[in-house]
CSV table of C-alpha atoms in Angstrom, one decimal:
chain,number,residue,atom,x,y,z
A,1,MET,CA,169.3,200.0,71.7
A,2,PRO,CA,166.5,198.8,73.9
A,3,GLU,CA,164.0,201.4,74.9
A,4,ASN,CA,162.6,199.8,78.1
A,5,ARG,CA,165.4,200.3,80.5
A,6,ASP,CA,165.7,202.4,83.7
A,7,MET,CA,168.1,205.2,83.0
A,8,ASN,CA,166.8,207.5,85.6
A,9,ARG,CA,170.1,208.2,87.4
A,10,ASP,CA,171.7,211.3,88.8
A,11,PRO,CA,174.3,212.5,86.3
A,12,ILE,CA,176.8,213.3,88.9
A,13,THR,CA,176.4,210.7,91.6
A,14,GLY,CA,175.1,207.9,89.5
A,15,GLU,CA,172.3,207.2,92.0
A,16,PRO,CA,169.0,206.1,90.5
A,17,GLY,CA,165.8,208.2,90.7
A,18,SER,CA,166.9,211.7,89.9
A,19,HIS,CA,167.7,213.0,86.4
A,20,PRO,CA,167.3,212.4,82.7
A,21,VAL,CA,167.4,209.6,80.3
A,22,GLY,CA,169.9,209.5,77.4
A,23,THR,CA,170.7,207.3,74.5
A,24,GLY,CA,172.2,207.3,71.0
A,25,VAL,CA,170.1,208.2,68.0
A,26,GLY,CA,170.4,207.3,64.4
A,27,SER,CA,173.2,209.1,62.6
A,28,ALA,CA,171.2,210.0,59.5
A,29,GLY,CA,168.4,211.8,61.4
A,30,ALA,CA,170.8,213.5,63.7
A,31,ALA,CA,172.9,214.6,60.8
A,32,ALA,CA,169.9,216.3,59.3
A,33,LEU,CA,169.1,217.9,62.6
A,34,GLY,CA,172.7,219.0,63.1
A,35,ALA,CA,172.8,220.5,59.6
A,36,ALA,CA,169.6,222.5,60.3
A,37,LEU,CA,170.9,223.8,63.6
A,38,GLY,CA,174.3,224.6,62.4
A,39,ALA,CA,175.9,221.8,64.5
A,40,PRO,CA,178.4,219.2,63.4
A,41,PHE,CA,176.9,216.0,61.9
A,42,GLY,CA,176.7,212.9,64.0
A,43,PRO,CA,174.7,211.2,66.8
A,44,ILE,CA,173.5,213.2,69.7
A,45,GLY,CA,173.0,212.2,73.3
A,46,MET,CA,171.0,213.9,76.0
A,47,LEU,CA,172.0,216.8,78.3
A,48,VAL,CA,170.8,217.5,81.8
A,49,GLY,CA,169.2,220.9,81.9
A,50,GLY,CA,169.3,223.6,84.5
A,51,ALA,CA,171.1,224.0,87.8
A,52,ILE,CA,171.8,220.6,89.4
A,53,GLY,CA,174.1,221.4,92.3
A,54,ALA,CA,177.8,222.1,92.8
A,55,VAL,CA,180.0,220.9,89.9
A,56,ALA,CA,183.6,221.2,88.9
A,57,GLY,CA,184.5,223.1,92.0
A,58,GLY,CA,181.9,225.9,91.5
A,59,ALA,CA,178.2,226.6,91.8
A,60,ALA,CA,176.2,225.2,88.9
A,61,GLY,CA,174.4,227.7,86.7
A,62,HIS,CA,172.5,227.1,83.6
A,63,ALA,CA,175.3,226.2,81.2
A,64,ALA,CA,177.8,225.3,83.9
A,65,GLY,CA,175.4,222.8,85.4
A,66,GLU,CA,174.9,220.8,82.2
A,67,ARG,CA,176.3,217.3,82.2
A,68,ILE,CA,176.1,214.4,79.8
A,69,ASP,CA,173.9,211.6,81.2
A,70,PRO,CA,176.3,208.8,82.1
A,71,THR,CA,173.8,206.0,82.0
A,72,GLY,CA,172.8,206.8,78.5
A,73,GLU,CA,176.3,207.1,77.3
A,74,THR,CA,177.3,203.8,78.8
A,75,GLU,CA,174.3,202.2,77.1
A,76,TYR,CA,175.3,203.7,73.8
A,77,TRP,CA,178.9,202.8,73.9
A,78,LYS,CA,178.3,199.3,75.2
A,79,GLY,CA,176.2,198.6,72.0
A,80,ALA,CA,178.5,200.5,69.6
A,81,HIS,CA,182.0,199.9,70.7
A,82,THR,CA,182.5,196.6,68.8
A,83,SER,CA,181.8,198.3,65.5
A,84,ARG,CA,184.4,201.1,66.0
A,85,PRO,CA,187.5,200.8,63.8
A,86,TYR,CA,189.8,200.7,66.7
A,87,PHE,CA,188.0,197.8,68.5
A,88,ASP,CA,190.4,195.1,69.5
A,89,LYS,CA,188.9,191.7,70.4
A,90,SER,CA,191.7,191.1,72.9
A,91,HIS,CA,190.0,193.7,75.1
A,92,THR,CA,186.6,193.4,76.7
A,93,TRP,CA,183.9,196.0,77.4
A,94,ASP,CA,185.3,196.2,81.0
A,95,ASP,CA,188.5,197.5,79.4
A,96,TYR,CA,186.7,200.0,77.1
A,97,GLU,CA,184.1,201.4,79.5
A,98,PRO,CA,186.6,203.4,81.5
A,99,ALA,CA,188.0,204.9,78.3
A,100,TYR,CA,184.6,206.1,77.1
A,101,ARG,CA,183.7,207.5,80.6
A,102,TYR,CA,187.1,209.3,80.7
A,103,GLY,CA,186.3,210.8,77.3
A,104,TRP,CA,182.9,212.3,78.2
A,105,GLU,CA,183.9,213.4,81.7
A,106,SER,CA,187.0,215.1,80.4
A,107,ARG,CA,185.1,216.9,77.6
A,108,THR,CA,182.6,218.2,80.2
A,109,GLU,CA,185.5,219.3,82.5
A,110,HIS,CA,187.4,221.0,79.7
A,111,ARG,CA,184.6,222.7,77.9
A,112,ASP,CA,186.8,225.7,76.9
A,113,ARG,CA,189.7,223.6,75.5
A,114,GLN,CA,190.4,221.5,72.4
A,115,TRP,CA,191.5,217.9,72.2
A,116,ASN,CA,195.1,218.8,71.1
A,117,ASP,CA,195.4,221.1,74.1
A,118,VAL,CA,194.6,218.4,76.6
A,119,GLU,CA,195.7,215.1,75.1
A,120,ASN,CA,199.0,215.1,76.9
A,121,ASP,CA,197.4,215.9,80.2
A,122,LEU,CA,194.8,213.1,79.7
A,123,SER,CA,197.5,210.6,78.8
A,124,GLN,CA,199.4,211.3,82.0
A,125,LYS,CA,196.2,210.9,84.1
A,126,TRP,CA,195.0,207.7,82.4
A,127,GLU,CA,196.7,205.3,84.8
A,128,SER,CA,194.8,206.8,87.7
A,129,ALA,CA,191.5,207.1,85.7
A,130,LYS,CA,191.4,203.7,84.1
A,131,GLY,CA,190.4,201.6,87.1
A,132,LYS,CA,190.5,197.9,86.2
A,133,SER,CA,191.0,198.5,82.4
A,134,LYS,CA,193.9,196.6,81.0
A,135,MET,CA,194.5,199.1,78.2
A,136,THR,CA,197.5,201.3,77.9
A,137,TRP,CA,197.0,204.9,76.9
A,138,GLU,CA,198.0,204.1,73.3
A,139,ARG,CA,195.3,201.5,73.2
A,140,ALA,CA,192.7,203.5,75.0
A,141,LYS,CA,193.1,207.0,73.5
A,142,ASP,CA,191.0,206.3,70.3
A,143,ALA,CA,188.0,205.4,72.5
A,144,VAL,CA,188.6,208.4,74.7
A,145,LYS,CA,188.7,210.7,71.7
A,146,ASP,CA,185.6,209.0,70.2
A,147,SER,CA,183.6,209.7,73.4
A,148,TRP,CA,185.0,213.3,73.6
A,149,ASP,CA,183.9,214.0,70.0
A,150,ARG,CA,180.4,212.5,70.6
A,151,THR,CA,180.1,214.7,73.6
A,152,ASP,CA,181.1,217.7,71.6
A,153,ARG,CA,178.4,217.0,69.1
A,154,THR,CA,175.8,216.7,71.8
A,155,TYR,CA,176.8,220.0,73.4
A,156,ASN,CA,177.0,221.8,70.0
A,157,THR,CA,173.6,220.5,68.8
A,158,TYR,CA,171.8,221.4,72.0
A,159,ARG,CA,173.5,224.8,72.2
A,160,SER,CA,172.3,225.6,68.7
A,161,SER,CA,168.9,224.3,69.5
A,162,ASP,CA,168.8,226.5,72.6
A,163,GLU,CA,169.6,229.6,70.6
A,164,LYS,CA,166.9,228.8,68.0
A,165,TRP,CA,164.2,228.2,70.5
A,166,ARG,CA,165.2,231.1,72.8
A,167,ASN,CA,164.3,233.5,70.0
A,168,HIS,CA,161.1,231.6,69.2
A,169,PHE,CA,160.0,231.5,72.8
A,170,THR,CA,159.6,235.3,73.1
A,171,THR,CA,156.6,235.2,70.7
A,172,ALA,CA,155.2,231.8,71.5
A,173,SER,CA,151.6,231.6,72.7
A,174,TYR,CA,152.7,229.5,75.7
A,175,ASN,CA,155.4,232.0,76.8
A,176,ASP,CA,155.1,232.2,80.6
A,177,LYS,CA,157.0,235.0,82.3
A,178,SER,CA,156.6,233.3,85.7
A,179,HIS,CA,159.1,230.7,84.5
A,180,ASP,CA,162.6,231.0,83.2
A,181,TYR,CA,163.7,230.0,79.7
A,182,ASP,CA,167.0,228.4,80.6
A,183,ARG,CA,165.9,226.6,83.7
A,184,ASP,CA,162.3,225.7,82.7
A,185,PHE,CA,161.6,225.7,79.0
A,186,ALA,CA,165.0,224.8,77.5
A,187,PRO,CA,164.7,221.2,78.9
A,188,ALA,CA,161.3,221.0,77.2
A,189,TYR,CA,162.6,222.0,73.8
A,190,ARG,CA,165.5,219.6,74.3
A,191,TYR,CA,163.2,216.8,75.2
A,192,GLY,CA,161.2,217.4,72.0
A,193,THR,CA,164.3,217.5,69.9
A,194,PHE,CA,165.6,214.3,71.5
A,195,SER,CA,162.2,212.5,71.3
A,196,ARG,CA,161.8,213.1,67.6
A,197,GLN,CA,165.0,211.2,67.1
A,198,ARG,CA,164.2,208.5,69.6
A,199,TYR,CA,160.7,207.9,68.2
A,200,SER,CA,161.6,208.4,64.5
A,201,ASP,CA,158.9,206.0,63.4
A,202,ARG,CA,156.0,207.7,65.2
A,203,ALA,CA,153.8,210.7,64.7
A,204,TRP,CA,152.8,213.3,67.3
A,205,ASP,CA,149.5,212.0,68.5
A,206,ASP,CA,147.6,211.2,71.7
A,207,SER,CA,149.5,207.9,72.2
A,208,LEU,CA,152.9,209.6,71.8
A,209,GLU,CA,151.9,212.4,74.2
A,210,ARG,CA,151.0,209.9,76.8
A,211,ASP,CA,154.4,208.3,76.4
A,212,LEU,CA,156.3,211.6,76.6
A,213,SER,CA,154.2,212.7,79.6
A,214,ARG,CA,155.1,209.5,81.4
A,215,ASP,CA,158.8,210.2,81.0
A,216,TRP,CA,158.8,214.0,81.5
A,217,ASP,CA,159.3,214.0,85.2
A,218,ARG,CA,162.4,211.8,84.9
A,219,THR,CA,163.7,213.9,82.0
A,220,LYS,CA,163.2,217.5,83.0
A,221,GLY,CA,166.1,217.9,85.3
A,222,ALA,CA,165.6,221.2,87.3
A,223,SER,CA,162.7,222.4,85.2
A,224,ARG,CA,159.7,223.4,87.2
A,225,LEU,CA,157.2,222.8,84.4
A,226,THR,CA,154.5,220.2,84.6
A,227,TRP,CA,153.9,218.3,81.4
A,228,ASP,CA,150.8,220.3,80.7
A,229,LYS,CA,153.0,223.4,80.6
A,230,ALA,CA,156.0,221.8,78.9
A,231,LYS,CA,154.3,219.9,76.1
A,232,ASP,CA,153.7,222.8,73.7
A,233,ALA,CA,157.4,223.6,73.7
A,234,ALA,CA,158.3,219.9,73.3
A,235,LYS,CA,155.9,219.7,70.4
A,236,ASP,CA,157.3,222.8,68.7
A,237,ALA,CA,160.8,221.3,68.9
A,238,TRP,CA,159.5,217.9,67.7
A,239,HIS,CA,158.1,219.5,64.5
A,240,GLY,CA,161.2,221.6,64.2
A,241,VAL,CA,163.2,218.5,63.7
A,242,GLU,CA,160.7,217.3,61.1
A,243,ARG,CA,161.1,220.5,59.2
A,244,ALA,CA,164.8,219.9,59.1
A,245,MET,CA,164.4,216.5,57.6
A,246,PRO,CA,163.7,215.6,54.0
A,247,GLY,CA,160.0,215.1,53.2
A,248,ASP,CA,157.1,215.2,55.7
A,249,ALA,CA,157.8,212.2,58.0
A,250,ASP,CA,154.3,211.9,59.5
A,251,LYS,CA,152.3,213.5,56.6
A,252,ASP,CA,150.9,216.2,58.8
A,253,GLY,CA,151.9,219.1,56.6
A,254,ARG,CA,154.4,220.5,59.0
């Protein structure tokens, strides 16, 4: 997927200029990360961190305020949908896009339920959700489920990552009691986790730091940290992914 694209959109309204980037990552690297963190194998996306306003009929808190970045998911599925086993050439991307969107939005809405529990409800609501898609539910449901499952992997991976780094943070040299872990530091750890997958062919050096610094303000969601305060947490998470992978990717001994 191309890296140079503007994905700086609000995860709820879709308006540009507010919240994080997101994209798919290589399944091999993500599988290693998922295994190390106790999460299911598979590609991960990017979560919005912290409180971002009223969602799902209630006030957004730390976990409740998390949403999958829609621009990143759209980019991912637009590139990946033709390789999926259910892809049908008689349907276009305009037919599939509403199905993928329905999948990630439904998974976010029903965080405490399983697919088998909601499939019937989703099928009944498909006609009103599909917009201009020409697909029946029978045609669309595999794409909806695919997106639902990818969203599950994203949530589970970052949930495991949050638990890991929450414990580490208490003894970290950059621990700052004037800032909150969930709101401020968790997005930095997530950014490091995500970035190690996004830039899998690079080492942590001055050039990479400049690139990550440039994107931090667009990626941090509600975090109040400047890059100078966030970078040590991001770097810790970056090297944490390396330790989960076979070998020493950048030969730095970590």
